[in-house]
Amino acid sequence: MNKTELVEKIAAGAAISKVDAKKALDATVAAIKEALIAGDKIALVGFGTFSVNERPAREGINPATKAKIKIAAKKVAKFKAGAELADALN
């Protein structure tokens, strides 16, 4: 499912226009993004939790040249499915 299809589903499910559904989706994504940038955790009960994990710097190997390279530390977004979502999938 792509963004357009998701907007259509939201519009149909909430009985609102596609324009309003797109605005709501964009606002939701922006709010989640801002919270993650600030280092906050977003917990949506029954759906899941968004959080930020820090990966430490490490040493890797370039597969083409077999030379050792340094991989910088970075922050990554993480999503953990909630119990209701996990149960619905199985």
C-alpha atoms as one frame of an Amber mdcrd trajectory, in Angstrom:
protein
   0.000   0.000   0.000   1.372   3.408  -0.908   0.542   6.836   0.542  -2.263
   7.544  -1.937  -3.985   4.255  -1.136  -3.566   4.896   2.607  -5.123   8.360
   2.239  -8.078   6.787   0.400  -8.556   4.218   3.211  -8.385   6.921   5.884
 -10.882   9.085   3.992 -13.305   6.187   3.583 -12.907   4.968   7.178 -13.372
   8.396   8.742 -15.954   9.662   6.225 -13.852  12.715   5.373 -12.496  14.090
   2.122  -9.234  12.823   0.670  -7.773  16.318   1.082  -8.543  16.303   4.816
  -7.281  12.718   5.161  -3.995  13.688   3.480  -3.627  16.693   5.804  -4.284
  14.467   8.832  -1.777  11.840   7.667   0.884  14.458   6.918   0.344  16.073
  10.329   0.576  12.686  12.069   3.789  11.739  10.282   5.284  15.173  11.016
   4.384  14.900  14.715   5.961  11.442  14.975   9.067  12.657  13.147   9.439
  15.711  15.414   9.037  13.578  18.537  11.678  11.099  17.356  14.092  13.928
  16.498  13.589  15.239  20.048  14.427  11.763  21.384  10.916  11.012  22.617
   9.151   7.660  22.469   5.693   7.443  20.850   3.450   4.683  22.218   0.182
   3.970  20.411  -1.630   1.442  22.601  -2.718  -1.575  20.579  -0.619  -0.558
  17.566   2.998  -0.202  18.617   5.836   1.990  19.817   8.194   4.215  17.846
  11.565   4.957  19.441  15.122   5.980  18.607  18.032   3.551  18.968  21.673
   4.510  18.842  24.052   2.285  16.934  27.652   2.569  18.101  30.569   3.113
  15.723  32.044  -0.145  14.479  34.538  -1.573  12.064  33.358  -3.205   8.861
  34.860  -4.700   5.723  34.395  -3.397   2.189  33.282  -6.561   0.322  34.801
  -5.396  -2.971  38.302  -4.585  -1.701  38.327  -6.485   1.618  39.703  -3.306
   3.198  38.654  -2.450   6.727  36.420   0.603   7.010  35.026   2.555   9.934
  31.257   2.756  10.145  30.138   5.854  12.030  27.726   5.795  14.948  24.177
   6.787  14.072  20.650   6.998  15.365  17.935   4.875  13.782  14.156   4.833
  14.103  12.709   1.649  15.576   9.148   0.317  15.596   7.943  -2.429  17.901
   4.491  -3.818  17.167   2.013  -3.851  20.033   0.295  -7.006  21.264  -2.984
  -6.364  19.408  -1.204  -5.771  16.100   1.052  -8.792  16.571  -1.956 -10.994
  17.396  -3.871  -9.702  14.369  -1.010 -10.708  12.085  -0.880 -14.281  13.372
